[in-house]
Amino acid sequence: MEPGEASEAEAAGSVSAAQRRAEIRRRKLLMNSEDRMNRITGFTKIEPEIKAAALRRPTEPRFHLDLDRTEPWSSSSSSPRPSPFLSEASGLVSRSRGATPERRGSPVPDSEPLGGSLEDDIGGIRPKPRGERVSDDPSGSPRRGLQKYLSRFDDAMKLRGQMANEKPDQDGGSEPEEFDPFIIFRLTGSILLAVFVRVFVCTFLSIFAPFLTLELAYMGLSKYFPKVDKKPQTTVLTAALLLSGIPAEVINRSMDTYRRMGDVFADLCAYFFTFILSHEILLFIGSETP
Amino acid sequence: MAASYAWFLVLGSVFLVNLMKTLLPSISSFFSRLVQKDAEQESEMRSEVQEMKKEQLSISMMDEFARYARLERKINKMTDKLKTHVKSRTAGQAKMKWVVNIVFYILQAALMVSLIWKYYADPVTVVPSKWIAPVERLVAFPTGVAGGVGITCWLVVCNKVVSLGLHAVS
């Protein structure tokens, strides 16, 4: 072979190598363009996780706490959080249609994230539940349990956000409960009845009989009074009850029952106090008069 | 048997305690102001920062950059000093509030225990037992006197009534 031909062959080889390298670079750039867009819009945290996890565990479902979802969790929720720029994930995009990049950091749309702890919590729950291995079992009970847990966690996060919003409104932990007209009516009625019973009735029967009658009357009269919409107070207790699996409806009803019992107790205290006070005043007046 | 005005003494004590509880925030802020005497220094620093900022606004950054930058550094330094001062003040206030609360709750507990100790065996008042049937035993606890009103029942009732009254007034 002549040197000219050899050099031409080398040049051709180097050109083809250069072309190959250029081609590889071009492909790399094209593939990474979506990554770059995701990074620009703030999807950097998820993408590598999704990719890495996809490489490692392709069959394991990924759960994302999406507060806007209205449809129930289904077993096919093996969808990573997509970026708007992933054209291939069109089937997955429908899962988190309402999600925006801004919501990633906060569990509750209206609340601000509380320092870094909320992010950590979300970050802690967002990845794959490691202990929970999703099998191909068609019954799906571990999955259901996991979904139930996640929905409860969802509620707890919402509650936490709500409490964080309500905290500045409450000063020093005291409950700013307003007196509604019915409570004032009840108390006034109890006081008046106590005085009446002390003066006229107590010698004939027990003082608690008229009180019970009064409470029965109040139960009937309550519907004629305007209902004051009491804001449901979210406390640590209600959050703990929610997390422990008790449905919110049961909690609300129990709280309502306890509130009514508290009203009855307040009536009883006012009644008994007024009775004793009027008894002592009458004794004092009786001792004063010759 | 029953002291004549025991019921009034218990009522008065409960009223005082509840009143003090509502006044706790003002008491703690009062004590904080007594303890922390450098409030003037803080207001001086604030006024100094404001004056420097006013001066800075009058300087053109393009024309007198060095002076502007010097002033900026002074403002930053003073602001940091002010922040540290405010932080220590609020920490002191929180500490004072905590101390006042603790002292209050100890005094309240001591008062309640002494009242219960004093009227453990004596009812605060006595009424005919048929008036308070069928719960005369519960009402008389722990005295056991028929028709008597025990200290525990009276304390609970007074507490509730006084808190309702103070809440209505406030």
GROMACS .gro file of C-alpha atoms in nm, chain A residues 172 175-179 187 198 202-208 262 265-266 269-270 272-273 275-277 279-280 283-284, chain B residues 4-5 7 11 97 124-128 130-135 139 149 153-154 156-158 160-161 164-165 167-168:
model
   58
  172GLY     CA    1  -5.148   3.182   7.422
  175GLU     CA    2  -5.973   2.903   7.289
  176PRO     CA    3  -6.156   3.213   7.175
  177GLU     CA    4  -6.498   3.057   7.192
  178GLU     CA    5  -6.774   3.296   7.129
  179PHE     CA    6  -7.095   3.290   7.321
  187LEU     CA    7  -7.738   3.007   8.121
  198ARG     CA    8  -8.492   2.789   9.584
  202CYS     CA    9  -8.703   2.300   9.681
  203THR     CA   10  -8.903   2.201   9.986
  204PHE     CA   11  -9.119   1.970   9.777
  205LEU     CA   12  -8.878   1.782   9.560
  206SER     CA   13  -8.518   1.748   9.459
  207ILE     CA   14  -8.363   2.049   9.290
  208PHE     CA   15  -8.231   1.838   9.004
  262GLY     CA   16  -7.002   2.056   7.810
  265PHE     CA   17  -7.236   2.073   8.250
  266ALA     CA   18  -7.205   2.451   8.229
  269CYS     CA   19  -7.280   2.444   8.738
  270ALA     CA   20  -7.458   2.775   8.688
  272PHE     CA   21  -7.621   2.475   9.135
  273PHE     CA   22  -7.407   2.780   9.204
  275PHE     CA   23  -7.908   2.782   9.404
  276ILE     CA   24  -7.644   2.773   9.677
  277LEU     CA   25  -7.584   3.146   9.646
  279HIS     CA   26  -7.981   2.986   9.967
  280GLU     CA   27  -7.697   3.160  10.148
  283LEU     CA   28  -8.015   3.257  10.516
  284PHE     CA   29  -7.823   3.579  10.565
  294SER     CA   30  -7.029   3.018  10.787
  295TYR     CA   31  -6.851   3.177  10.503
  297TRP     CA   32  -6.830   2.889  10.051
  301LEU     CA   33  -6.542   3.136   9.572
  387LYS     CA   34  -4.318   3.451   8.070
  414VAL     CA   35  -6.856   2.451  10.281
  415THR     CA   36  -7.230   2.475  10.336
  416VAL     CA   37  -7.516   2.251  10.440
  417VAL     CA   38  -7.861   2.215  10.288
  418PRO     CA   39  -8.135   1.964  10.363
  420LYS     CA   40  -8.351   1.572  10.029
  421TRP     CA   41  -8.293   1.888   9.825
  422ILE     CA   42  -7.989   1.741   9.652
  423ALA     CA   43  -8.114   1.384   9.622
  424PRO     CA   44  -8.017   1.151   9.459
  425VAL     CA   45  -7.659   1.277   9.427
  429VAL     CA   46  -7.202   1.644   9.626
  439VAL     CA   47  -7.157   2.047   9.989
  443CYS     CA   48  -6.782   1.981   9.420
  444TRP     CA   49  -6.783   2.347   9.520
  446VAL     CA   50  -6.545   2.257   9.038
  447VAL     CA   51  -6.867   2.456   9.030
  448CYS     CA   52  -6.698   2.784   9.124
  450LYS     CA   53  -6.669   2.677   8.592
  451VAL     CA   54  -6.892   2.967   8.685
  454LEU     CA   55  -6.775   3.160   8.228
  455GLY     CA   56  -6.824   3.497   8.393
  457HIS     CA   57  -6.497   3.497   7.961
  458ALA     CA   58  -6.825   3.685   7.917
   0.00000   0.00000   0.00000
